[in-house]
Structures are given as C-alpha cells and as structure tokens.
mmCIF file of C-alpha atoms and ligand atoms in Angstrom:
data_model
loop_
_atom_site.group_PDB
_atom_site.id
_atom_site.type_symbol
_atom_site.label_atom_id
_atom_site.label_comp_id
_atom_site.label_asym_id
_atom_site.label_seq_id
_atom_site.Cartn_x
_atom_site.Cartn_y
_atom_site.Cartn_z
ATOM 1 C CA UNK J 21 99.683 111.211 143.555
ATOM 2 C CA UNK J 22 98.394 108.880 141.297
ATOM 3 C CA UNK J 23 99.723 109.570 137.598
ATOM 4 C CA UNK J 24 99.197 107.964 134.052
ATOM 5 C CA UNK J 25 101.888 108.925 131.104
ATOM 6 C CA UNK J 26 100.553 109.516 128.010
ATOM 7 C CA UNK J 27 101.992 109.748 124.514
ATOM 8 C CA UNK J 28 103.125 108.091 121.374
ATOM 9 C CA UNK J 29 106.048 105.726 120.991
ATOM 10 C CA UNK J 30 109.026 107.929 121.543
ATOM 11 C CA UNK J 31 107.747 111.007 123.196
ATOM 12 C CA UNK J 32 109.391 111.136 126.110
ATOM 13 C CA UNK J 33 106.757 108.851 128.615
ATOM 14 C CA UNK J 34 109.470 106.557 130.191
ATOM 15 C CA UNK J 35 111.874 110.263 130.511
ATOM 16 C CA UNK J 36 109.832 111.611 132.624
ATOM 17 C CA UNK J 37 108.463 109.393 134.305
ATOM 18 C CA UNK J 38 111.776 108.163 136.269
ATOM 19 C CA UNK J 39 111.507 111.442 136.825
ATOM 20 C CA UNK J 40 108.524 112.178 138.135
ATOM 21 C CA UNK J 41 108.557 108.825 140.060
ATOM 22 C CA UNK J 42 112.350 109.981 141.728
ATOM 23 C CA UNK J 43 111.114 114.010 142.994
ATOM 24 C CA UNK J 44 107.905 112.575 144.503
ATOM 25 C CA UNK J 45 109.415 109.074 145.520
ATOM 26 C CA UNK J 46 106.708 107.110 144.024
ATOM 27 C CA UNK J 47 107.312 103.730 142.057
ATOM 28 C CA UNK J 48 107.592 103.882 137.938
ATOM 29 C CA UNK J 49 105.359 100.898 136.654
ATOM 30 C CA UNK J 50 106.268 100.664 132.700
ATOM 31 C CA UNK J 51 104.316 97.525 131.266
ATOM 32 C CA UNK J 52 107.196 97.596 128.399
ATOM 33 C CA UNK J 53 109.677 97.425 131.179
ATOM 34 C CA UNK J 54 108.255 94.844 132.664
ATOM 35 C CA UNK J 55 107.223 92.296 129.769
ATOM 36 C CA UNK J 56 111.007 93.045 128.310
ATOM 37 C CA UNK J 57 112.420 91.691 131.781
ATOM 38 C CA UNK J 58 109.834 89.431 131.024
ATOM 39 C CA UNK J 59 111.276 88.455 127.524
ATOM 40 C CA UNK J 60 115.027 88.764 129.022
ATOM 41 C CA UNK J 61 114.078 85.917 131.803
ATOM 42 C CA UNK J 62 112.493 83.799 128.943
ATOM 43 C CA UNK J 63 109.442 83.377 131.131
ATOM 44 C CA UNK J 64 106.022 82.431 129.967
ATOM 45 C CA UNK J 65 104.412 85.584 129.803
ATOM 46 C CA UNK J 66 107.939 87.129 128.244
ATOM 47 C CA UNK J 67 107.444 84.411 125.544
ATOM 48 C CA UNK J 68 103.889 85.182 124.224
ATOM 49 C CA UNK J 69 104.355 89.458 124.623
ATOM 50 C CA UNK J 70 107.528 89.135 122.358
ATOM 51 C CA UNK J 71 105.478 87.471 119.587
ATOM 52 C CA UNK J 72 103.111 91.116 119.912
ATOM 53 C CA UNK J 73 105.570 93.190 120.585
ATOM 54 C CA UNK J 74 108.321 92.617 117.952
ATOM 55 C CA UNK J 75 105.166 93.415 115.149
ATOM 56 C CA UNK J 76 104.690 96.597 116.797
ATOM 57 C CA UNK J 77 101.722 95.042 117.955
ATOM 58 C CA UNK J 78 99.948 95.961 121.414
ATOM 59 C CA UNK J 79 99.913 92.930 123.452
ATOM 60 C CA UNK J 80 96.210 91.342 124.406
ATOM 61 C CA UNK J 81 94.467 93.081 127.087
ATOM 62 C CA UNK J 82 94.025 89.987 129.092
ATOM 63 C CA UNK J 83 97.804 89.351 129.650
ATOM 64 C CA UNK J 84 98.233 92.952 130.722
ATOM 65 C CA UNK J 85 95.473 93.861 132.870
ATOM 66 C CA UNK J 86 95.702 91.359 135.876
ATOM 67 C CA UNK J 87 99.559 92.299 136.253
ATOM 68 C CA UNK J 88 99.226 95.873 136.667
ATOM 69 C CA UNK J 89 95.879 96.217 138.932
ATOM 70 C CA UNK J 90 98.162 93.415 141.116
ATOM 71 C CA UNK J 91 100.976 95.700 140.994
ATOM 72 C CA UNK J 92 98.502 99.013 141.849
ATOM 73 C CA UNK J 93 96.868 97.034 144.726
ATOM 74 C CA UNK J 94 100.765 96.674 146.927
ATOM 75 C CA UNK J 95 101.807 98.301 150.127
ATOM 76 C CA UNK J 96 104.634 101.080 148.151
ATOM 77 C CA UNK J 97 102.042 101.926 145.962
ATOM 78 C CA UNK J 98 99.564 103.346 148.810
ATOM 79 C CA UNK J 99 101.103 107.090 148.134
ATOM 80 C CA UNK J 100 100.773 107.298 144.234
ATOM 81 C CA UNK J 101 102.620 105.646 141.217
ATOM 82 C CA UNK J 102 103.506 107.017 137.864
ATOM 83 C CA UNK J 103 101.982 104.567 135.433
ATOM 84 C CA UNK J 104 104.351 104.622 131.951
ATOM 85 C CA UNK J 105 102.269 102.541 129.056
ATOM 86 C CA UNK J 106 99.370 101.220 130.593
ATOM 87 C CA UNK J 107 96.747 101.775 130.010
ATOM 88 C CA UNK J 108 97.231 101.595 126.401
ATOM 89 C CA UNK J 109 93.393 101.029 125.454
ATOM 90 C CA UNK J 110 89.648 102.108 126.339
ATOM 91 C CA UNK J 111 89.568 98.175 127.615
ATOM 92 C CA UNK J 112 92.314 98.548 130.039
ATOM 93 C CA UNK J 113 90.903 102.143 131.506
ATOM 94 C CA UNK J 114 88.144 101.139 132.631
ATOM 95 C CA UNK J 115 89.099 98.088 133.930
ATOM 96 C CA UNK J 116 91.832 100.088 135.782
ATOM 97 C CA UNK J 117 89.036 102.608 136.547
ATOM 98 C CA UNK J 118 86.466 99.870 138.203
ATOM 99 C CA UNK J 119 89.723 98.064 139.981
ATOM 100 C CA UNK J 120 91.040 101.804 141.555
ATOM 101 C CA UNK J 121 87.433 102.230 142.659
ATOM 102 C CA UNK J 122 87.333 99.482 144.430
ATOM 103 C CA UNK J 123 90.297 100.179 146.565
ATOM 104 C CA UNK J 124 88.673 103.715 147.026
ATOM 105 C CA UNK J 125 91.220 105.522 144.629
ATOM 106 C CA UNK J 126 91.359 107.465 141.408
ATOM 107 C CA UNK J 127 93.981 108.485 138.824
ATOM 108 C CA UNK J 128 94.855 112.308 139.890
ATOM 109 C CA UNK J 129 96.816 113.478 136.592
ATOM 110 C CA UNK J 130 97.269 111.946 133.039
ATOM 111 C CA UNK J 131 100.291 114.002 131.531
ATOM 112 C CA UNK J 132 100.120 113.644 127.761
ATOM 113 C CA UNK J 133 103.352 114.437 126.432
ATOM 114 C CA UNK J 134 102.386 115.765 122.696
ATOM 115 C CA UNK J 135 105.119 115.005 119.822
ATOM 116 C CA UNK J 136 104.428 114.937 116.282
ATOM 117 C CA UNK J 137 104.749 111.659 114.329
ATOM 118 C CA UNK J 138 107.966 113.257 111.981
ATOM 119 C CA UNK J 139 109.918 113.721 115.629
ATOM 120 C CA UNK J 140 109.504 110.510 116.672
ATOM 121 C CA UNK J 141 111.369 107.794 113.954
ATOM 122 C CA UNK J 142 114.831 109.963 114.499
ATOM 123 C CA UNK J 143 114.444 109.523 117.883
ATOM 124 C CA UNK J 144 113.428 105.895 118.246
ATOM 125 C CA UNK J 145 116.491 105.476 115.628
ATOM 126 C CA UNK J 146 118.744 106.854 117.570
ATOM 127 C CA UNK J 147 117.685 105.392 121.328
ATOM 128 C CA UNK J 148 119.450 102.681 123.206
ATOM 129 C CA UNK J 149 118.024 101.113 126.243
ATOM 130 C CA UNK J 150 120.301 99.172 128.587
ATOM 131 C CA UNK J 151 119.669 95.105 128.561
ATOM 132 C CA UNK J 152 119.871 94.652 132.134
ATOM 133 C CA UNK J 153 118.576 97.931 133.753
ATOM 134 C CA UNK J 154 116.076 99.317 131.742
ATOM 135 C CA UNK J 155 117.998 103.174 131.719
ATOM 136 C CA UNK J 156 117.557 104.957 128.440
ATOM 137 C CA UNK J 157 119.895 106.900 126.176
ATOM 138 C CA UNK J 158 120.097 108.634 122.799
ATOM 139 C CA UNK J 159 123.314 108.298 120.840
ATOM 140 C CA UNK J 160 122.731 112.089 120.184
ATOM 141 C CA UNK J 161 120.997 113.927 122.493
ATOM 142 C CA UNK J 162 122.082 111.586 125.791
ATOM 143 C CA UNK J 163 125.141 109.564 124.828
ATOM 144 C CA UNK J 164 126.556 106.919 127.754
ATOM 145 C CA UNK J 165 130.138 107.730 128.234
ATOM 146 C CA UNK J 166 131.624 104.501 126.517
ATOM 147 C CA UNK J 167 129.590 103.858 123.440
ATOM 148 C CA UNK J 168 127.305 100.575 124.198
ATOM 149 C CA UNK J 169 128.013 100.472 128.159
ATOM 150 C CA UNK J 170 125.627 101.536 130.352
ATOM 151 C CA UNK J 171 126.363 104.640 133.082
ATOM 152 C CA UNK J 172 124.559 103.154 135.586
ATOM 153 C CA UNK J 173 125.161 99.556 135.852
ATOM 154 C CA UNK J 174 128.074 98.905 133.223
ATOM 155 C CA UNK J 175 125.348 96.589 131.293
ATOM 156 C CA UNK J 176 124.950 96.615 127.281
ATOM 157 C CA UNK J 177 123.085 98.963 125.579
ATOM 158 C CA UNK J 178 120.835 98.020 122.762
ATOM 159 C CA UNK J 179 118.836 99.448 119.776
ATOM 160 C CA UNK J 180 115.549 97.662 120.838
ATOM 161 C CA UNK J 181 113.914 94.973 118.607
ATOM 162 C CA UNK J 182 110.781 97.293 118.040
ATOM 163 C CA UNK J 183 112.482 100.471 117.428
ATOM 164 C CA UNK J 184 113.504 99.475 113.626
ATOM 165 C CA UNK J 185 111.961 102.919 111.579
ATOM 166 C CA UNK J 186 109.345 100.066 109.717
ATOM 167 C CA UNK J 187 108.030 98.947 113.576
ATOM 168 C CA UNK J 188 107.891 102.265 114.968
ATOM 169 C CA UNK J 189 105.710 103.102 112.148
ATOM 170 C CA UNK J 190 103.322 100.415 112.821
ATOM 171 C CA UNK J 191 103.805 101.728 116.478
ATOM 172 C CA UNK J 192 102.284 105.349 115.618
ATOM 173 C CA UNK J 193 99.417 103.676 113.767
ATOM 174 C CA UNK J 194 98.463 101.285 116.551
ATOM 175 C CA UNK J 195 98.749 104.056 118.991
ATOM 176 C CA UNK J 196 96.637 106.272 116.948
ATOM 177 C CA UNK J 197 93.648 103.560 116.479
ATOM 178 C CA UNK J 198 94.257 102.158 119.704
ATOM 179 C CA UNK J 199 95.263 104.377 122.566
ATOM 180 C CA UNK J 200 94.782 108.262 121.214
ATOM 181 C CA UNK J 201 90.831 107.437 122.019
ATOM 182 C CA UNK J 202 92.159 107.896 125.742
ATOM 183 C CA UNK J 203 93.003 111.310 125.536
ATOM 184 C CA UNK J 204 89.245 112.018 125.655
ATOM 185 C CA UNK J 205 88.296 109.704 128.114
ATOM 186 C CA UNK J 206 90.549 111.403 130.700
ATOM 187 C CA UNK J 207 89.421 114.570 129.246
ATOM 188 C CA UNK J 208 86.187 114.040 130.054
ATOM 189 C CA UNK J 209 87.485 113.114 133.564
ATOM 190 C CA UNK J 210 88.734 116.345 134.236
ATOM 191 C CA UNK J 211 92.798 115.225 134.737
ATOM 192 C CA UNK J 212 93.919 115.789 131.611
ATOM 193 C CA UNK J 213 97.284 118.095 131.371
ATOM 194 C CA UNK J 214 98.485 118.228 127.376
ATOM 195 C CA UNK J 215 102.714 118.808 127.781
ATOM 196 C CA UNK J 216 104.351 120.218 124.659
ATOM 197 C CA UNK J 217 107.013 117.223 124.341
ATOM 198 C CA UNK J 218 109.522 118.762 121.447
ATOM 199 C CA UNK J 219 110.770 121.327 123.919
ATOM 200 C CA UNK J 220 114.308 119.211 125.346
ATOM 201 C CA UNK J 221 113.812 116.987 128.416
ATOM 202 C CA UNK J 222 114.421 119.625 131.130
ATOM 203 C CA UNK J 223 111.587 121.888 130.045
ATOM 204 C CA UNK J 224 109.531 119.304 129.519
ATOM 205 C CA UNK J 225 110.103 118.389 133.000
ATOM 206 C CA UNK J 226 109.644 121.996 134.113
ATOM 207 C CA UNK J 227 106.059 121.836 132.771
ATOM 208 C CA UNK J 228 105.137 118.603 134.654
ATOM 209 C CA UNK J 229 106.410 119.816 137.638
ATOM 210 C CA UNK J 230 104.297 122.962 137.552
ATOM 211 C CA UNK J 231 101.219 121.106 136.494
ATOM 212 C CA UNK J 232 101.835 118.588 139.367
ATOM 213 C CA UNK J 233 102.427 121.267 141.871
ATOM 214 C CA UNK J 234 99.393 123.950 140.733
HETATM 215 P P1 LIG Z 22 106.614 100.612 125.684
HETATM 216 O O1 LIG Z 22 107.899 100.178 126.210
HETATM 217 O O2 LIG Z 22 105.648 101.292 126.578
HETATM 218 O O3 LIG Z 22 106.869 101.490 124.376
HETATM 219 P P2 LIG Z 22 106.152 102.801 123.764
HETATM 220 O O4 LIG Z 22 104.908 103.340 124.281
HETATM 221 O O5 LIG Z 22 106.144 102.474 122.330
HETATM 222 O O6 LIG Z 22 107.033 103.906 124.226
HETATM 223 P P3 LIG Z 22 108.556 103.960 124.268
HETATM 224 O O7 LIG Z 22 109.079 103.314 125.491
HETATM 225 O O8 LIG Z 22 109.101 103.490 122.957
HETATM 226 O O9 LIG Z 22 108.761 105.536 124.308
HETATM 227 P P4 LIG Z 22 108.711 106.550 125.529
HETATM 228 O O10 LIG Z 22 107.540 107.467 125.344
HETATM 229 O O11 LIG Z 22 108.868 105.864 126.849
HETATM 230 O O12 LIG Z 22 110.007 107.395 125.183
HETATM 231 P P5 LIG Z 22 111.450 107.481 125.876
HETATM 232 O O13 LIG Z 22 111.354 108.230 127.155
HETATM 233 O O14 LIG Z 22 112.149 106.178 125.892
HETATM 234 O O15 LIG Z 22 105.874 99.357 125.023
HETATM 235 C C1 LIG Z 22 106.538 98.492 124.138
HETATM 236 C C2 LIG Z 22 105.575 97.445 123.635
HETATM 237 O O16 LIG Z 22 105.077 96.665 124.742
HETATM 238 C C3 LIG Z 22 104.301 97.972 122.951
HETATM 239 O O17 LIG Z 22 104.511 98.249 121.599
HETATM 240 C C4 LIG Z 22 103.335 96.814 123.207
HETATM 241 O O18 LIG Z 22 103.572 95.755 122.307
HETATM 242 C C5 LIG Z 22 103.720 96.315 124.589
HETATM 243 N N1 LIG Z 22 102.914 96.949 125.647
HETATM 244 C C6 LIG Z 22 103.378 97.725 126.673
HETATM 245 N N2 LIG Z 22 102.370 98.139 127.468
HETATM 246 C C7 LIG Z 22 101.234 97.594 126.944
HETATM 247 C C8 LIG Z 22 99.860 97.677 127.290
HETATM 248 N N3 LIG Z 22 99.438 98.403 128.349
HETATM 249 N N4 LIG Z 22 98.967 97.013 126.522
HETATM 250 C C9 LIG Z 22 99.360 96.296 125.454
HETATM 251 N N5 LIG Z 22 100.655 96.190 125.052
HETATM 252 C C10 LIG Z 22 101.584 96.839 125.785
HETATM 253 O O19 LIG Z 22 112.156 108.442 124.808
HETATM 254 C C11 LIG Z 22 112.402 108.011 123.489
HETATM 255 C C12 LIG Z 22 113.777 108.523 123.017
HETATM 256 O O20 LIG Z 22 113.718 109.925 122.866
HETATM 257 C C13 LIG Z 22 114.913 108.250 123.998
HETATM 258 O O21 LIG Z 22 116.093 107.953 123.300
HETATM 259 C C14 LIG Z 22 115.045 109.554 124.758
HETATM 260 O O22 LIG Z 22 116.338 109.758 125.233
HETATM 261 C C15 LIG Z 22 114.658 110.588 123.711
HETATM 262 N N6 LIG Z 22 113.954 111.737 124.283
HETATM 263 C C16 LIG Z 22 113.029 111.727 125.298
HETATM 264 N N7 LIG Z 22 112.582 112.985 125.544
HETATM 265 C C17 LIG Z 22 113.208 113.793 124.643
HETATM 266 C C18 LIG Z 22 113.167 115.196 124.387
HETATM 267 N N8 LIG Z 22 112.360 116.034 125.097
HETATM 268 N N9 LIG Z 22 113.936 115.686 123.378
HETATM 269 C C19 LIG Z 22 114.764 114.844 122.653
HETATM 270 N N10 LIG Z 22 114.866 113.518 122.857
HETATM 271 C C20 LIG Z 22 114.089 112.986 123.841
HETATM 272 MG MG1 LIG Z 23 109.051 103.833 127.427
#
C-alpha cells in the first residue's frame, strides 16, 4: 500500500501516519523528520533546509526530490510506505509520479486530512516534538507524563522553531499557494480520500482505516 498524507501544517499528517505505517507495518517517510535530524546532526543538507524552514518557507525542490525517490526505490519499501510531507508541490508529484513509474508502481491512496486554518495555530502552539526521537505531543490534548521528557525515549521535548503562531501563519499561506494545488491532481487520479481531521485522533484514525480497508 502505497500512501501520501495530505494536509496543512498541524492537521494531524505525522498522527496518523505512525499510525498507519505501525497497523500495516510499512515505513513512515516524513521529509520534516528527516531534514530536522538533518539540522540536529549539523550536516550539510540540515544546514541549508534550516535557513527555509525556520521562515516557514518550503525548502527547494531540488534538495528534496533526490532524497525521497532514493528512499522509495529500497528493499523495506517494496510493500508500501506512508509518505508524511512530500510531496509538498506540483514539481515534486510528478517527479515522484515519473520516478514510481519507472519502478512499475503507483501511489494507491492520498488521505487528505481536512482542518480549518482557525484549528490549526492552537494546536501548533500547544505541540511539542521530542529532540531526539521525533514522537509528538500536545501539552493539552496528549501531555508526556513529566512535563518536557519524552515517554518513549526519556529525550527533551521542544516547541519547534517553526511552530511560533507568526511562522505557522506563513505555513498556511505557503501551503495554500503551494501544495493545496495537489488535492486536484490526485483527484484527478482517482485516489483521493478527503478525512474530516477536527474529529479527535481516534476517529480520525477510524476513518483511514475504513477507507484503507474498503
Ligand atoms: P513538516 O514537518 O512536514 O511540517 P508540516 O507539514 O508543516 O506539518 P506538521 O508536521 O507541522 O503537522 P502534521 O500535519 O504532521 O501534524 P501533527 O500530527 O504533528 O515540514 C516542516 C518544514 O520542512 C516545512 O515547513 C518545509 O520548510 C520543510 N519541508 C518538509 N517537507 C518538504 C517538502 N516535501 N518540500 C519542501 N519543503 C519541505 O499534529 C499537530 C499537533 O496537533 C500535534 O500536537 C498533535 O498532537 C495534535 N493533533 C493531531 N491530530 C489531532 C486531532 N485529531 N485533534 C487534536 N489535536 C491533534
Ligand atoms: Mg508532521
């Protein structure tokens, strides 16, 4: 099962996919993920996504697309992958698009997970994301059991750089010029499934699941 996440900043994309990517034992491929290990290991590539990323600014389609039809094209990825954030841009579908064809394959489902813009800066505000495993929590709705430790790994959790209300608003408008054009273009494709994302994270799940499974 090969799946893309769709969605503004905040909806709910890197939720369910660890999901998803856990119940059908696929891998969870989040570009953000992987340029903020990226950023945390002070590597090259880290170095020049930061300089997008902390503007709320996508990062240059060259510097993303390479990385992620690499990561497509490996052995644990023959059985389906839940893509989280990529692609992000008409650019990066169809280059994904031509890549997948070559290797014979096509994306099965795009879940877009639908949450109006108001929703989203109370809870980017209140989300912290652990510095050294990448879990996610919301000091409301998904608290870690000792404020700023992580459950999982005992790492620190963080308010991220680009979740400050004035960058998630540039977020939403990027993601509105930028990356809402791709709700059409998998329209079109026929794999489009629209998810109500304000219902809480269970549900939401629910609805994947039965989409996934029709
Ligand atoms: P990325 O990390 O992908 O950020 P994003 O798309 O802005 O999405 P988020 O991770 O912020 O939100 P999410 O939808 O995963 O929500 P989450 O599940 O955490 O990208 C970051 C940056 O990297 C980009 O801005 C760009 O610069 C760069 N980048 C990455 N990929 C790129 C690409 N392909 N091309 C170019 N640049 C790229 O949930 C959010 C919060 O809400 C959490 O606290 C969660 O607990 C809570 N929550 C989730 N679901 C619910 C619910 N149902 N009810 C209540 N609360 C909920
Ligand atoms: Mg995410």
């Amino acid at each position: 099962m090969k799946i893309i996440m769709l969605g503004v900043p905040g909806a709910g994309k890197g939720t369910q996919a660890k999901k998803i990517a856990a119940k059908y034992e696929i891998p969870h491929i989040s570009t953000g993920d992987i340029f903020r290990a990226n950023i945390k290991n002070g590597t090259e590539l880290g170095n020049k996504a930061k300089e997008y990323m902390d503007q709320g600014l996508l990062v240059p389609d060259e510097l993303v697309v390479d990385l992620v039809v690499d990561r497509v094209g490996q052995e644990d990825c023959k059985n389906g992958y839940v893509l989280d954030g990529f692609p992000r841009t008409i650019p990066q579908a169809e280059a994904l698009d031509s890549a997948l064809l070559n290797m014979n394959q096509k994306i099965d489902y795009a879940i877009n997970i639908e949450v109006p813009d108001q929703n989203i800066v109370d809870r980017m505000s209140g989300r912290r994301a652990c510095l050294s495993c990448g879990a996610t929590y919301h000091i409301i709705n998904i608290p870690t059991k000792v404020e700023g430790i992580c459950d999982v790994c005992g790492g620190s959790t963080v308010l991220r750089d680009d979740d400050k209300p004035e960058t998630v608003l540039k977020r939403l408008n990027v993601y509105h010029d930028q990356t809402q054009p791709l709700i059409e273009y998998y329209a079109n494709k026929g794999v489009l499934a629209n998810i109500d994302g304000t219902m809480d994270m269970a549900d939401v799940f629910a609805a994947i699941e039965n989409t996934l499974e029709k």
